[in-house]
Protein backbone atom coordinates (compact mmCIF):
# COMPACT_ATOMS: atom_id res chain seq x y z
CA UNK A 1 0.00 0.00 0.00
CA UNK A 2 1.12 3.53 -0.71
CA UNK A 3 0.98 6.39 1.77
CA UNK A 4 -2.38 7.43 0.29
CA UNK A 5 -3.81 3.98 1.13
CA UNK A 6 -4.06 2.85 -2.49
CA UNK A 7 -2.41 -0.32 -3.71
CA UNK A 8 0.74 0.10 -5.73
CA UNK A 9 1.06 -2.17 -8.75
CA UNK A 10 3.86 -4.63 -7.86
CA UNK A 11 4.99 -4.56 -11.50
CA UNK A 12 5.65 -0.83 -11.22
CA UNK A 13 7.66 -1.35 -8.03
CA UNK A 14 9.64 -4.21 -9.61
CA UNK A 15 10.37 -2.09 -12.70
CA UNK A 16 11.46 0.84 -10.52
CA UNK A 17 13.80 -1.41 -8.55
CA UNK A 18 15.26 -2.81 -11.77
CA UNK A 19 15.80 0.73 -13.11
CA UNK A 20 17.81 1.50 -9.95
CA UNK A 21 19.96 -1.59 -10.51
CA UNK A 22 18.42 -3.42 -7.56
CA UNK A 23 18.11 -6.64 -9.55
CA UNK A 24 21.92 -6.96 -9.27
CA UNK A 25 21.93 -6.94 -5.47
CA UNK A 26 20.50 -10.44 -5.10
CA UNK A 27 19.54 -11.79 -8.55
CA UNK A 28 18.02 -15.01 -7.20
CA UNK A 29 15.79 -13.20 -4.70
CA UNK A 30 14.80 -10.66 -7.35
CA UNK A 31 13.77 -13.47 -9.76
CA UNK A 32 11.75 -15.04 -6.94
CA UNK A 33 9.89 -11.75 -6.45
CA UNK A 34 9.19 -11.51 -10.19
CA UNK A 35 7.88 -15.10 -10.21
CA UNK A 36 5.73 -14.40 -7.15
CA UNK A 37 4.25 -11.36 -8.91
CA UNK A 38 3.40 -13.44 -11.99
CA UNK A 39 1.85 -16.17 -9.85
CA UNK A 40 -0.17 -13.67 -7.84
CA UNK A 41 -1.48 -12.02 -11.02
CA UNK A 42 -2.73 -15.41 -12.24
CA UNK A 43 -4.76 -16.11 -9.07
CA UNK A 44 -8.05 -14.79 -7.70
CA UNK A 45 -9.85 -14.65 -4.39
CA UNK A 46 -8.18 -15.78 -1.17
CA UNK A 47 -5.19 -17.27 -2.98
CA UNK A 48 -4.56 -13.90 -4.64
CA UNK A 49 -4.81 -12.03 -1.33
CA UNK A 50 -2.34 -14.40 0.34
CA UNK A 51 0.12 -14.15 -2.56
CA UNK A 52 -0.30 -10.35 -2.72
CA UNK A 53 0.56 -10.16 0.99
CA UNK A 54 3.66 -12.30 0.53
CA UNK A 55 4.65 -10.23 -2.49
CA UNK A 56 4.19 -6.92 -0.66
CA UNK A 57 6.32 -8.19 2.22
CA UNK A 58 9.03 -9.48 -0.12
CA UNK A 59 9.10 -6.19 -2.04
CA UNK A 60 9.25 -4.11 1.14
CA UNK A 61 12.11 -6.20 2.56
CA UNK A 62 14.04 -6.20 -0.71
CA UNK A 63 13.59 -2.44 -1.17
CA UNK A 64 14.76 -1.78 2.40
CA UNK A 65 17.78 -4.02 1.90
CA UNK A 66 18.67 -2.31 -1.38
CA UNK A 67 18.26 1.16 0.14
CA UNK A 68 20.48 0.23 3.08
CA UNK A 69 23.12 -1.25 0.78
CA UNK A 70 22.96 1.82 -1.45
CA UNK A 71 23.43 4.14 1.54
CA UNK A 72 26.47 2.22 2.77
CA UNK A 73 27.90 2.13 -0.77
CA UNK A 74 27.40 5.89 -1.05
CA UNK A 75 29.36 6.45 2.14
CA UNK A 76 32.14 4.17 0.92
CA UNK A 77 32.08 5.92 -2.45
CA UNK A 78 32.58 9.33 -0.85
CA UNK A 79 35.63 8.13 1.09
CA UNK A 80 37.09 6.36 -1.93
CA UNK A 81 36.64 9.34 -4.26
CA UNK A 82 38.50 11.49 -1.71
CA UNK A 83 41.36 8.98 -1.71
CA UNK A 84 41.35 8.26 -5.48
CA UNK A 85 39.98 11.37 -7.24
CA UNK A 86 41.23 10.17 -10.65
CA UNK A 87 38.81 7.23 -10.44
CA UNK A 88 35.80 9.36 -9.45
CA UNK A 89 33.96 9.13 -12.78
CA UNK A 90 34.19 5.36 -12.99
CA UNK A 91 33.30 4.91 -9.32
CA UNK A 92 30.26 7.15 -9.73
CA UNK A 93 29.09 5.33 -12.88
CA UNK A 94 29.29 1.95 -11.15
CA UNK A 95 27.44 3.33 -8.12
CA UNK A 96 24.66 4.90 -10.23
CA UNK A 97 24.19 1.56 -12.04
CA UNK A 98 23.51 -0.06 -8.65
CA UNK A 99 26.26 -2.59 -9.18
CA UNK A 100 27.59 -2.63 -5.63
CA UNK A 101 29.50 -5.88 -6.05
CA UNK A 102 31.47 -4.37 -8.94
CA UNK A 103 31.95 -1.21 -6.88
CA UNK A 104 33.47 -3.22 -4.01
CA UNK A 105 35.74 -5.06 -6.44
CA UNK A 106 36.90 -1.86 -8.14
CA UNK A 107 37.59 -0.18 -4.79
CA UNK A 108 39.57 -3.23 -3.68
CA UNK A 109 41.65 -3.09 -6.88
CA UNK A 110 42.36 0.62 -6.32
CA UNK A 111 43.43 -0.06 -2.75
CA UNK A 112 45.59 -3.01 -3.83
CA UNK A 113 47.39 -0.84 -6.39
CA UNK A 114 47.90 1.85 -3.76
CA UNK A 115 49.33 -0.63 -1.24
CA UNK A 116 51.60 -2.18 -3.87
CA UNK A 117 53.50 1.11 -4.39
CA UNK A 118 55.58 1.61 -1.22
CA UNK A 119 58.98 1.85 -2.96
CA UNK A 120 57.93 4.23 -5.76
CA UNK A 121 56.09 6.37 -3.19
CA UNK A 122 59.15 6.46 -0.93
CA UNK A 123 61.42 7.43 -3.82
CA UNK A 124 59.01 10.16 -4.86
CA UNK A 125 58.91 11.47 -1.30
CA UNK A 126 62.72 11.51 -1.07
CA UNK A 127 62.99 13.25 -4.42
CA UNK A 128 60.50 15.94 -3.39
CA UNK A 129 62.36 16.67 -0.17
CA UNK A 130 65.88 16.31 -1.56
CA UNK A 131 65.78 19.90 -2.81
CA UNK A 132 65.25 21.08 0.78
CA UNK A 133 68.59 19.58 1.88
CA UNK A 134 71.83 21.60 1.67
CA UNK A 135 73.86 20.77 -1.47
CA UNK A 136 77.06 18.70 -0.90
CA UNK A 137 78.16 20.15 2.37
CA UNK A 138 77.24 23.72 1.54
CA UNK A 139 76.86 25.67 4.73
CA UNK A 140 79.07 23.22 6.70
CA UNK A 141 81.98 24.56 8.75
mmCIF file with all atom_site columns, C-alpha atoms in Angstrom:
data_model
loop_
_atom_site.group_PDB
_atom_site.id
_atom_site.type_symbol
_atom_site.label_atom_id
_atom_site.label_alt_id
_atom_site.label_comp_id
_atom_site.label_asym_id
_atom_site.label_entity_id
_atom_site.label_seq_id
_atom_site.pdbx_PDB_ins_code
_atom_site.Cartn_x
_atom_site.Cartn_y
_atom_site.Cartn_z
_atom_site.occupancy
_atom_site.B_iso_or_equiv
_atom_site.pdbx_formal_charge
_atom_site.auth_seq_id
_atom_site.auth_comp_id
_atom_site.auth_asym_id
_atom_site.auth_atom_id
_atom_site.pdbx_PDB_model_num
ATOM 1   C CA . UNK A 1 1   ? 0.000  0.000   0.000   1.00 0.00 ? 1   UNK A CA 1
ATOM 2   C CA . UNK A 1 2   ? 1.125  3.525   -0.711  1.00 0.00 ? 2   UNK A CA 1
ATOM 3   C CA . UNK A 1 3   ? 0.976  6.388   1.769   1.00 0.00 ? 3   UNK A CA 1
ATOM 4   C CA . UNK A 1 4   ? -2.384 7.428   0.290   1.00 0.00 ? 4   UNK A CA 1
ATOM 5   C CA . UNK A 1 5   ? -3.815 3.984   1.131   1.00 0.00 ? 5   UNK A CA 1
ATOM 6   C CA . UNK A 1 6   ? -4.060 2.852   -2.494  1.00 0.00 ? 6   UNK A CA 1
ATOM 7   C CA . UNK A 1 7   ? -2.410 -0.322  -3.714  1.00 0.00 ? 7   UNK A CA 1
ATOM 8   C CA . UNK A 1 8   ? 0.743  0.104   -5.734  1.00 0.00 ? 8   UNK A CA 1
ATOM 9   C CA . UNK A 1 9   ? 1.060  -2.166  -8.745  1.00 0.00 ? 9   UNK A CA 1
ATOM 10  C CA . UNK A 1 10  ? 3.864  -4.633  -7.865  1.00 0.00 ? 10  UNK A CA 1
ATOM 11  C CA . UNK A 1 11  ? 4.987  -4.560  -11.498 1.00 0.00 ? 11  UNK A CA 1
ATOM 12  C CA . UNK A 1 12  ? 5.652  -0.826  -11.217 1.00 0.00 ? 12  UNK A CA 1
ATOM 13  C CA . UNK A 1 13  ? 7.657  -1.354  -8.034  1.00 0.00 ? 13  UNK A CA 1
ATOM 14  C CA . UNK A 1 14  ? 9.641  -4.205  -9.608  1.00 0.00 ? 14  UNK A CA 1
ATOM 15  C CA . UNK A 1 15  ? 10.373 -2.091  -12.700 1.00 0.00 ? 15  UNK A CA 1
ATOM 16  C CA . UNK A 1 16  ? 11.457 0.842   -10.515 1.00 0.00 ? 16  UNK A CA 1
ATOM 17  C CA . UNK A 1 17  ? 13.803 -1.410  -8.553  1.00 0.00 ? 17  UNK A CA 1
ATOM 18  C CA . UNK A 1 18  ? 15.259 -2.810  -11.773 1.00 0.00 ? 18  UNK A CA 1
ATOM 19  C CA . UNK A 1 19  ? 15.800 0.734   -13.107 1.00 0.00 ? 19  UNK A CA 1
ATOM 20  C CA . UNK A 1 20  ? 17.807 1.502   -9.954  1.00 0.00 ? 20  UNK A CA 1
ATOM 21  C CA . UNK A 1 21  ? 19.957 -1.590  -10.514 1.00 0.00 ? 21  UNK A CA 1
ATOM 22  C CA . UNK A 1 22  ? 18.419 -3.418  -7.557  1.00 0.00 ? 22  UNK A CA 1
ATOM 23  C CA . UNK A 1 23  ? 18.107 -6.638  -9.554  1.00 0.00 ? 23  UNK A CA 1
ATOM 24  C CA . UNK A 1 24  ? 21.918 -6.956  -9.273  1.00 0.00 ? 24  UNK A CA 1
ATOM 25  C CA . UNK A 1 25  ? 21.926 -6.935  -5.469  1.00 0.00 ? 25  UNK A CA 1
ATOM 26  C CA . UNK A 1 26  ? 20.503 -10.443 -5.099  1.00 0.00 ? 26  UNK A CA 1
ATOM 27  C CA . UNK A 1 27  ? 19.539 -11.788 -8.546  1.00 0.00 ? 27  UNK A CA 1
ATOM 28  C CA . UNK A 1 28  ? 18.015 -15.009 -7.199  1.00 0.00 ? 28  UNK A CA 1
ATOM 29  C CA . UNK A 1 29  ? 15.789 -13.196 -4.699  1.00 0.00 ? 29  UNK A CA 1
ATOM 30  C CA . UNK A 1 30  ? 14.795 -10.664 -7.350  1.00 0.00 ? 30  UNK A CA 1
ATOM 31  C CA . UNK A 1 31  ? 13.767 -13.466 -9.758  1.00 0.00 ? 31  UNK A CA 1
ATOM 32  C CA . UNK A 1 32  ? 11.751 -15.043 -6.943  1.00 0.00 ? 32  UNK A CA 1
ATOM 33  C CA . UNK A 1 33  ? 9.890  -11.752 -6.450  1.00 0.00 ? 33  UNK A CA 1
ATOM 34  C CA . UNK A 1 34  ? 9.192  -11.514 -10.187 1.00 0.00 ? 34  UNK A CA 1
ATOM 35  C CA . UNK A 1 35  ? 7.881  -15.104 -10.211 1.00 0.00 ? 35  UNK A CA 1
ATOM 36  C CA . UNK A 1 36  ? 5.726  -14.405 -7.148  1.00 0.00 ? 36  UNK A CA 1
ATOM 37  C CA . UNK A 1 37  ? 4.253  -11.357 -8.911  1.00 0.00 ? 37  UNK A CA 1
ATOM 38  C CA . UNK A 1 38  ? 3.396  -13.441 -11.987 1.00 0.00 ? 38  UNK A CA 1
ATOM 39  C CA . UNK A 1 39  ? 1.846  -16.173 -9.851  1.00 0.00 ? 39  UNK A CA 1
ATOM 40  C CA . UNK A 1 40  ? -0.171 -13.668 -7.841  1.00 0.00 ? 40  UNK A CA 1
ATOM 41  C CA . UNK A 1 41  ? -1.484 -12.020 -11.015 1.00 0.00 ? 41  UNK A CA 1
ATOM 42  C CA . UNK A 1 42  ? -2.726 -15.408 -12.241 1.00 0.00 ? 42  UNK A CA 1
ATOM 43  C CA . UNK A 1 43  ? -4.764 -16.114 -9.067  1.00 0.00 ? 43  UNK A CA 1
ATOM 44  C CA . UNK A 1 44  ? -8.046 -14.791 -7.704  1.00 0.00 ? 44  UNK A CA 1
ATOM 45  C CA . UNK A 1 45  ? -9.853 -14.648 -4.389  1.00 0.00 ? 45  UNK A CA 1
ATOM 46  C CA . UNK A 1 46  ? -8.176 -15.784 -1.172  1.00 0.00 ? 46  UNK A CA 1
ATOM 47  C CA . UNK A 1 47  ? -5.190 -17.273 -2.983  1.00 0.00 ? 47  UNK A CA 1
ATOM 48  C CA . UNK A 1 48  ? -4.561 -13.899 -4.642  1.00 0.00 ? 48  UNK A CA 1
ATOM 49  C CA . UNK A 1 49  ? -4.812 -12.031 -1.332  1.00 0.00 ? 49  UNK A CA 1
ATOM 50  C CA . UNK A 1 50  ? -2.337 -14.399 0.340   1.00 0.00 ? 50  UNK A CA 1
ATOM 51  C CA . UNK A 1 51  ? 0.115  -14.146 -2.556  1.00 0.00 ? 51  UNK A CA 1
ATOM 52  C CA . UNK A 1 52  ? -0.297 -10.349 -2.723  1.00 0.00 ? 52  UNK A CA 1
ATOM 53  C CA . UNK A 1 53  ? 0.558  -10.163 0.987   1.00 0.00 ? 53  UNK A CA 1
ATOM 54  C CA . UNK A 1 54  ? 3.661  -12.299 0.535   1.00 0.00 ? 54  UNK A CA 1
ATOM 55  C CA . UNK A 1 55  ? 4.649  -10.232 -2.493  1.00 0.00 ? 55  UNK A CA 1
ATOM 56  C CA . UNK A 1 56  ? 4.189  -6.923  -0.665  1.00 0.00 ? 56  UNK A CA 1
ATOM 57  C CA . UNK A 1 57  ? 6.321  -8.187  2.220   1.00 0.00 ? 57  UNK A CA 1
ATOM 58  C CA . UNK A 1 58  ? 9.031  -9.479  -0.124  1.00 0.00 ? 58  UNK A CA 1
ATOM 59  C CA . UNK A 1 59  ? 9.098  -6.186  -2.042  1.00 0.00 ? 59  UNK A CA 1
ATOM 60  C CA . UNK A 1 60  ? 9.253  -4.112  1.145   1.00 0.00 ? 60  UNK A CA 1
ATOM 61  C CA . UNK A 1 61  ? 12.106 -6.204  2.564   1.00 0.00 ? 61  UNK A CA 1
ATOM 62  C CA . UNK A 1 62  ? 14.035 -6.197  -0.711  1.00 0.00 ? 62  UNK A CA 1
ATOM 63  C CA . UNK A 1 63  ? 13.590 -2.442  -1.171  1.00 0.00 ? 63  UNK A CA 1
ATOM 64  C CA . UNK A 1 64  ? 14.762 -1.779  2.399   1.00 0.00 ? 64  UNK A CA 1
ATOM 65  C CA . UNK A 1 65  ? 17.783 -4.025  1.897   1.00 0.00 ? 65  UNK A CA 1
ATOM 66  C CA . UNK A 1 66  ? 18.671 -2.307  -1.377  1.00 0.00 ? 66  UNK A CA 1
ATOM 67  C CA . UNK A 1 67  ? 18.261 1.162   0.145   1.00 0.00 ? 67  UNK A CA 1
ATOM 68  C CA . UNK A 1 68  ? 20.476 0.226   3.084   1.00 0.00 ? 68  UNK A CA 1
ATOM 69  C CA . UNK A 1 69  ? 23.119 -1.249  0.781   1.00 0.00 ? 69  UNK A CA 1
ATOM 70  C CA . UNK A 1 70  ? 22.965 1.822   -1.454  1.00 0.00 ? 70  UNK A CA 1
ATOM 71  C CA . UNK A 1 71  ? 23.432 4.140   1.540   1.00 0.00 ? 71  UNK A CA 1
ATOM 72  C CA . UNK A 1 72  ? 26.472 2.218   2.769   1.00 0.00 ? 72  UNK A CA 1
ATOM 73  C CA . UNK A 1 73  ? 27.899 2.129   -0.765  1.00 0.00 ? 73  UNK A CA 1
ATOM 74  C CA . UNK A 1 74  ? 27.402 5.894   -1.054  1.00 0.00 ? 74  UNK A CA 1
ATOM 75  C CA . UNK A 1 75  ? 29.364 6.448   2.144   1.00 0.00 ? 75  UNK A CA 1
ATOM 76  C CA . UNK A 1 76  ? 32.139 4.173   0.918   1.00 0.00 ? 76  UNK A CA 1
ATOM 77  C CA . UNK A 1 77  ? 32.080 5.925   -2.452  1.00 0.00 ? 77  UNK A CA 1
ATOM 78  C CA . UNK A 1 78  ? 32.585 9.335   -0.853  1.00 0.00 ? 78  UNK A CA 1
ATOM 79  C CA . UNK A 1 79  ? 35.631 8.135   1.085   1.00 0.00 ? 79  UNK A CA 1
ATOM 80  C CA . UNK A 1 80  ? 37.089 6.357   -1.926  1.00 0.00 ? 80  UNK A CA 1
ATOM 81  C CA . UNK A 1 81  ? 36.644 9.343   -4.257  1.00 0.00 ? 81  UNK A CA 1
ATOM 82  C CA . UNK A 1 82  ? 38.504 11.489  -1.713  1.00 0.00 ? 82  UNK A CA 1
ATOM 83  C CA . UNK A 1 83  ? 41.356 8.977   -1.713  1.00 0.00 ? 83  UNK A CA 1
ATOM 84  C CA . UNK A 1 84  ? 41.347 8.262   -5.484  1.00 0.00 ? 84  UNK A CA 1
ATOM 85  C CA . UNK A 1 85  ? 39.981 11.371  -7.239  1.00 0.00 ? 85  UNK A CA 1
ATOM 86  C CA . UNK A 1 86  ? 41.233 10.165  -10.648 1.00 0.00 ? 86  UNK A CA 1
ATOM 87  C CA . UNK A 1 87  ? 38.807 7.230   -10.440 1.00 0.00 ? 87  UNK A CA 1
ATOM 88  C CA . UNK A 1 88  ? 35.796 9.358   -9.452  1.00 0.00 ? 88  UNK A CA 1
ATOM 89  C CA . UNK A 1 89  ? 33.958 9.127   -12.776 1.00 0.00 ? 89  UNK A CA 1
ATOM 90  C CA . UNK A 1 90  ? 34.186 5.355   -12.988 1.00 0.00 ? 90  UNK A CA 1
ATOM 91  C CA . UNK A 1 91  ? 33.297 4.908   -9.324  1.00 0.00 ? 91  UNK A CA 1
ATOM 92  C CA . UNK A 1 92  ? 30.255 7.147   -9.725  1.00 0.00 ? 92  UNK A CA 1
ATOM 93  C CA . UNK A 1 93  ? 29.093 5.330   -12.876 1.00 0.00 ? 93  UNK A CA 1
ATOM 94  C CA . UNK A 1 94  ? 29.292 1.947   -11.153 1.00 0.00 ? 94  UNK A CA 1
ATOM 95  C CA . UNK A 1 95  ? 27.436 3.330   -8.122  1.00 0.00 ? 95  UNK A CA 1
ATOM 96  C CA . UNK A 1 96  ? 24.657 4.897   -10.229 1.00 0.00 ? 96  UNK A CA 1
ATOM 97  C CA . UNK A 1 97  ? 24.192 1.556   -12.036 1.00 0.00 ? 97  UNK A CA 1
ATOM 98  C CA . UNK A 1 98  ? 23.513 -0.056  -8.648  1.00 0.00 ? 98  UNK A CA 1
ATOM 99  C CA . UNK A 1 99  ? 26.261 -2.595  -9.178  1.00 0.00 ? 99  UNK A CA 1
ATOM 100 C CA . UNK A 1 100 ? 27.594 -2.631  -5.631  1.00 0.00 ? 100 UNK A CA 1
ATOM 101 C CA . UNK A 1 101 ? 29.498 -5.883  -6.048  1.00 0.00 ? 101 UNK A CA 1
ATOM 102 C CA . UNK A 1 102 ? 31.474 -4.370  -8.943  1.00 0.00 ? 102 UNK A CA 1
ATOM 103 C CA . UNK A 1 103 ? 31.949 -1.205  -6.878  1.00 0.00 ? 103 UNK A CA 1
ATOM 104 C CA . UNK A 1 104 ? 33.474 -3.217  -4.012  1.00 0.00 ? 104 UNK A CA 1
ATOM 105 C CA . UNK A 1 105 ? 35.738 -5.056  -6.442  1.00 0.00 ? 105 UNK A CA 1
ATOM 106 C CA . UNK A 1 106 ? 36.902 -1.860  -8.144  1.00 0.00 ? 106 UNK A CA 1
ATOM 107 C CA . UNK A 1 107 ? 37.592 -0.175  -4.793  1.00 0.00 ? 107 UNK A CA 1
ATOM 108 C CA . UNK A 1 108 ? 39.572 -3.227  -3.682  1.00 0.00 ? 108 UNK A CA 1
ATOM 109 C CA . UNK A 1 109 ? 41.650 -3.089  -6.878  1.00 0.00 ? 109 UNK A CA 1
ATOM 110 C CA . UNK A 1 110 ? 42.358 0.617   -6.321  1.00 0.00 ? 110 UNK A CA 1
ATOM 111 C CA . UNK A 1 111 ? 43.429 -0.060  -2.748  1.00 0.00 ? 111 UNK A CA 1
ATOM 112 C CA . UNK A 1 112 ? 45.593 -3.009  -3.825  1.00 0.00 ? 112 UNK A CA 1
ATOM 113 C CA . UNK A 1 113 ? 47.389 -0.839  -6.385  1.00 0.00 ? 113 UNK A CA 1
ATOM 114 C CA . UNK A 1 114 ? 47.903 1.852   -3.758  1.00 0.00 ? 114 UNK A CA 1
ATOM 115 C CA . UNK A 1 115 ? 49.335 -0.634  -1.242  1.00 0.00 ? 115 UNK A CA 1
ATOM 116 C CA . UNK A 1 116 ? 51.597 -2.178  -3.871  1.00 0.00 ? 116 UNK A CA 1
ATOM 117 C CA . UNK A 1 117 ? 53.495 1.108   -4.393  1.00 0.00 ? 117 UNK A CA 1
ATOM 118 C CA . UNK A 1 118 ? 55.585 1.613   -1.221  1.00 0.00 ? 118 UNK A CA 1
ATOM 119 C CA . UNK A 1 119 ? 58.984 1.847   -2.962  1.00 0.00 ? 119 UNK A CA 1
ATOM 120 C CA . UNK A 1 120 ? 57.929 4.235   -5.758  1.00 0.00 ? 120 UNK A CA 1
ATOM 121 C CA . UNK A 1 121 ? 56.093 6.372   -3.186  1.00 0.00 ? 121 UNK A CA 1
ATOM 122 C CA . UNK A 1 122 ? 59.150 6.456   -0.928  1.00 0.00 ? 122 UNK A CA 1
ATOM 123 C CA . UNK A 1 123 ? 61.425 7.432   -3.821  1.00 0.00 ? 123 UNK A CA 1
ATOM 124 C CA . UNK A 1 124 ? 59.009 10.162  -4.865  1.00 0.00 ? 124 UNK A CA 1
ATOM 125 C CA . UNK A 1 125 ? 58.914 11.472  -1.298  1.00 0.00 ? 125 UNK A CA 1
ATOM 126 C CA . UNK A 1 126 ? 62.716 11.511  -1.071  1.00 0.00 ? 126 UNK A CA 1
ATOM 127 C CA . UNK A 1 127 ? 62.990 13.250  -4.416  1.00 0.00 ? 127 UNK A CA 1
ATOM 128 C CA . UNK A 1 128 ? 60.497 15.937  -3.393  1.00 0.00 ? 128 UNK A CA 1
ATOM 129 C CA . UNK A 1 129 ? 62.363 16.671  -0.169  1.00 0.00 ? 129 UNK A CA 1
ATOM 130 C CA . UNK A 1 130 ? 65.884 16.314  -1.563  1.00 0.00 ? 130 UNK A CA 1
ATOM 131 C CA . UNK A 1 131 ? 65.781 19.896  -2.807  1.00 0.00 ? 131 UNK A CA 1
ATOM 132 C CA . UNK A 1 132 ? 65.247 21.084  0.783   1.00 0.00 ? 132 UNK A CA 1
ATOM 133 C CA . UNK A 1 133 ? 68.592 19.583  1.879   1.00 0.00 ? 133 UNK A CA 1
ATOM 134 C CA . UNK A 1 134 ? 71.831 21.596  1.672   1.00 0.00 ? 134 UNK A CA 1
ATOM 135 C CA . UNK A 1 135 ? 73.857 20.772  -1.465  1.00 0.00 ? 135 UNK A CA 1
ATOM 136 C CA . UNK A 1 136 ? 77.065 18.697  -0.895  1.00 0.00 ? 136 UNK A CA 1
ATOM 137 C CA . UNK A 1 137 ? 78.162 20.152  2.368   1.00 0.00 ? 137 UNK A CA 1
ATOM 138 C CA . UNK A 1 138 ? 77.240 23.724  1.544   1.00 0.00 ? 138 UNK A CA 1
ATOM 139 C CA . UNK A 1 139 ? 76.859 25.673  4.734   1.00 0.00 ? 139 UNK A CA 1
ATOM 140 C CA . UNK A 1 140 ? 79.071 23.217  6.704   1.00 0.00 ? 140 UNK A CA 1
ATOM 141 C CA . UNK A 1 141 ? 81.978 24.560  8.750   1.00 0.00 ? 141 UNK A CA 1
#
